[in-house]
GROMACS .gro file of C-alpha atoms in nm:
model
  104
    1MET     CA    1  -1.802  -1.859   3.141
    2GLN     CA    2  -1.825  -1.859   2.787
    3VAL     CA    3  -2.183  -1.630   2.800
    4GLU     CA    4  -2.013  -1.417   2.983
    5LYS     CA    5  -1.727  -1.383   2.787
    6ALA     CA    6  -1.943  -1.317   2.499
    7MET     CA    7  -2.150  -1.066   2.686
    8ALA     CA    8  -1.856  -0.871   2.800
    9GLU     CA    9  -1.761  -0.880   2.439
   10GLU     CA   10  -2.092  -0.726   2.313
   11VAL     CA   11  -2.124  -0.441   2.586
   12GLU     CA   12  -1.728  -0.329   2.436
   13ARG     CA   13  -1.862  -0.351   2.073
   14LYS     CA   14  -2.168  -0.120   2.121
   15ARG     CA   15  -1.928   0.100   2.371
   16ASN     CA   16  -1.676   0.153   2.075
   17GLY     CA   17  -1.988   0.188   1.794
   18GLY     CA   18  -1.989  -0.182   1.673
   19LEU     CA   19  -1.621  -0.196   1.626
   20GLU     CA   20  -1.418  -0.441   1.750
   21VAL     CA   21  -1.059  -0.531   1.810
   22MET     CA   22  -0.876  -0.683   1.534
   23PRO     CA   23  -0.680  -0.992   1.646
   24GLU     CA   24  -0.361  -0.980   1.702
   25ALA     CA   25  -0.266  -1.244   1.474
   26GLU     CA   26  -0.438  -1.115   1.134
   27ARG     CA   27  -0.301  -0.772   1.286
   28LEU     CA   28   0.055  -0.873   1.213
   29ALA     CA   29  -0.019  -1.126   0.933
   30THR     CA   30  -0.143  -0.778   0.788
   31LEU     CA   31   0.174  -0.602   0.846
   32GLU     CA   32   0.360  -0.852   0.722
   33GLU     CA   33   0.107  -0.851   0.375
   34LEU     CA   34   0.193  -0.501   0.329
   35ASP     CA   35   0.577  -0.513   0.382
   36ARG     CA   36   0.554  -0.748   0.111
   37GLN     CA   37   0.322  -0.494  -0.099
   38LYS     CA   38   0.553  -0.179  -0.043
   39ARG     CA   39   0.864  -0.397  -0.120
   40ALA     CA   40   0.713  -0.511  -0.469
   41ALA     CA   41   0.593  -0.192  -0.545
   42LEU     CA   42   0.947  -0.040  -0.454
   43GLN     CA   43   1.129  -0.308  -0.704
   44GLU     CA   44   0.904  -0.231  -0.920
   45LEU     CA   45   0.952   0.190  -0.950
   46ASN     CA   46   1.286   0.108  -0.933
   47SER     CA   47   1.303  -0.089  -1.233
   48ILE     CA   48   1.139   0.229  -1.421
   49PRO     CA   49   1.409   0.378  -1.710
   50PRO     CA   50   1.478   0.745  -1.557
   51SER     CA   51   1.337   0.940  -1.764
   52LYS     CA   52   1.623   1.153  -1.906
   53VAL     CA   53   1.834   0.899  -2.036
   54THR     CA   54   1.548   0.752  -2.267
   55ILE     CA   55   1.514   1.073  -2.433
   56LEU     CA   56   1.894   1.151  -2.464
   57ILE     CA   57   2.061   0.855  -2.603
   58LEU     CA   58   1.806   0.809  -2.833
   59PRO     CA   59   1.867   0.976  -3.159
   60GLY     CA   60   1.680   0.851  -3.477
   61PRO     CA   61   1.352   0.958  -3.728
   62PRO     CA   62   1.093   1.166  -3.530
   63LEU     CA   63   0.860   0.869  -3.537
   64ARG     CA   64   1.085   0.734  -3.308
   65LEU     CA   65   1.094   1.005  -3.064
   66ILE     CA   66   0.764   1.037  -3.097
   67LEU     CA   67   0.716   0.649  -2.971
   68GLU     CA   68   0.985   0.682  -2.666
   69GLN     CA   69   0.848   1.024  -2.592
   70ALA     CA   70   0.522   0.808  -2.564
   71ALA     CA   71   0.649   0.571  -2.386
   72LEU     CA   72   0.836   0.843  -2.099
   73GLU     CA   73   0.450   0.909  -2.042
   74GLY     CA   74   0.408   0.561  -1.962
   75TYR     CA   75   0.671   0.559  -1.732
   76LYS     CA   76   0.638   0.888  -1.576
   77ALA     CA   77   0.235   0.782  -1.500
   78GLN     CA   78   0.333   0.424  -1.397
   79ALA     CA   79   0.579   0.614  -1.173
   80LYS     CA   80   0.303   0.831  -1.007
   81LYS     CA   81   0.109   0.522  -1.002
   82LEU     CA   82   0.384   0.355  -0.754
   83GLU     CA   83   0.435   0.637  -0.535
   84GLU     CA   84   0.053   0.703  -0.451
   85ARG     CA   85   0.003   0.326  -0.394
   86LEU     CA   86   0.337   0.353  -0.188
   87LYS     CA   87   0.180   0.679   0.037
   88GLU     CA   88  -0.131   0.456   0.063
   89ILE     CA   89   0.079   0.136   0.232
   90ASP     CA   90   0.275   0.370   0.450
   91LYS     CA   91  -0.098   0.487   0.569
   92ALA     CA   92  -0.233   0.173   0.629
   93VAL     CA   93   0.173   0.037   0.821
   94THR     CA   94   0.105   0.325   1.031
   95LEU     CA   95  -0.288   0.261   1.137
   96PHE     CA   96  -0.172  -0.122   1.166
   97SER     CA   97   0.130  -0.068   1.355
   98LYS     CA   98  -0.090   0.067   1.607
   99LYS     CA   99  -0.125  -0.178   1.948
  100VAL     CA  100  -0.512  -0.235   1.872
  101VAL     CA  101  -0.689  -0.151   1.585
  102TYR     CA  102  -1.077  -0.108   1.538
  103ILE     CA  103  -1.230  -0.290   1.291
  104GLN     CA  104  -1.611  -0.325   1.186
   0.00000   0.00000   0.00000
């Protein structure tokens, strides 16, 4: 019986170009991990201070303004990176939300 099952799986792999079906438990665990990563990224994105407030409320010497502008650019870059990561996570969630996922 096990030999027949192994042969059937091999035929299925060849038919799918060497791909095999991802086990359901692994697929669900991957979805849970993606959800955890998304929540963490959203929390980090929400902790970035609003850009207009950072510059408008900090009057002071020009050096301080330059440092605040540098920090603002850093925040913008961090926000952009997090937004890209969230897009990647959403694409992965869409993929792993399918009933059948093929892996190599």
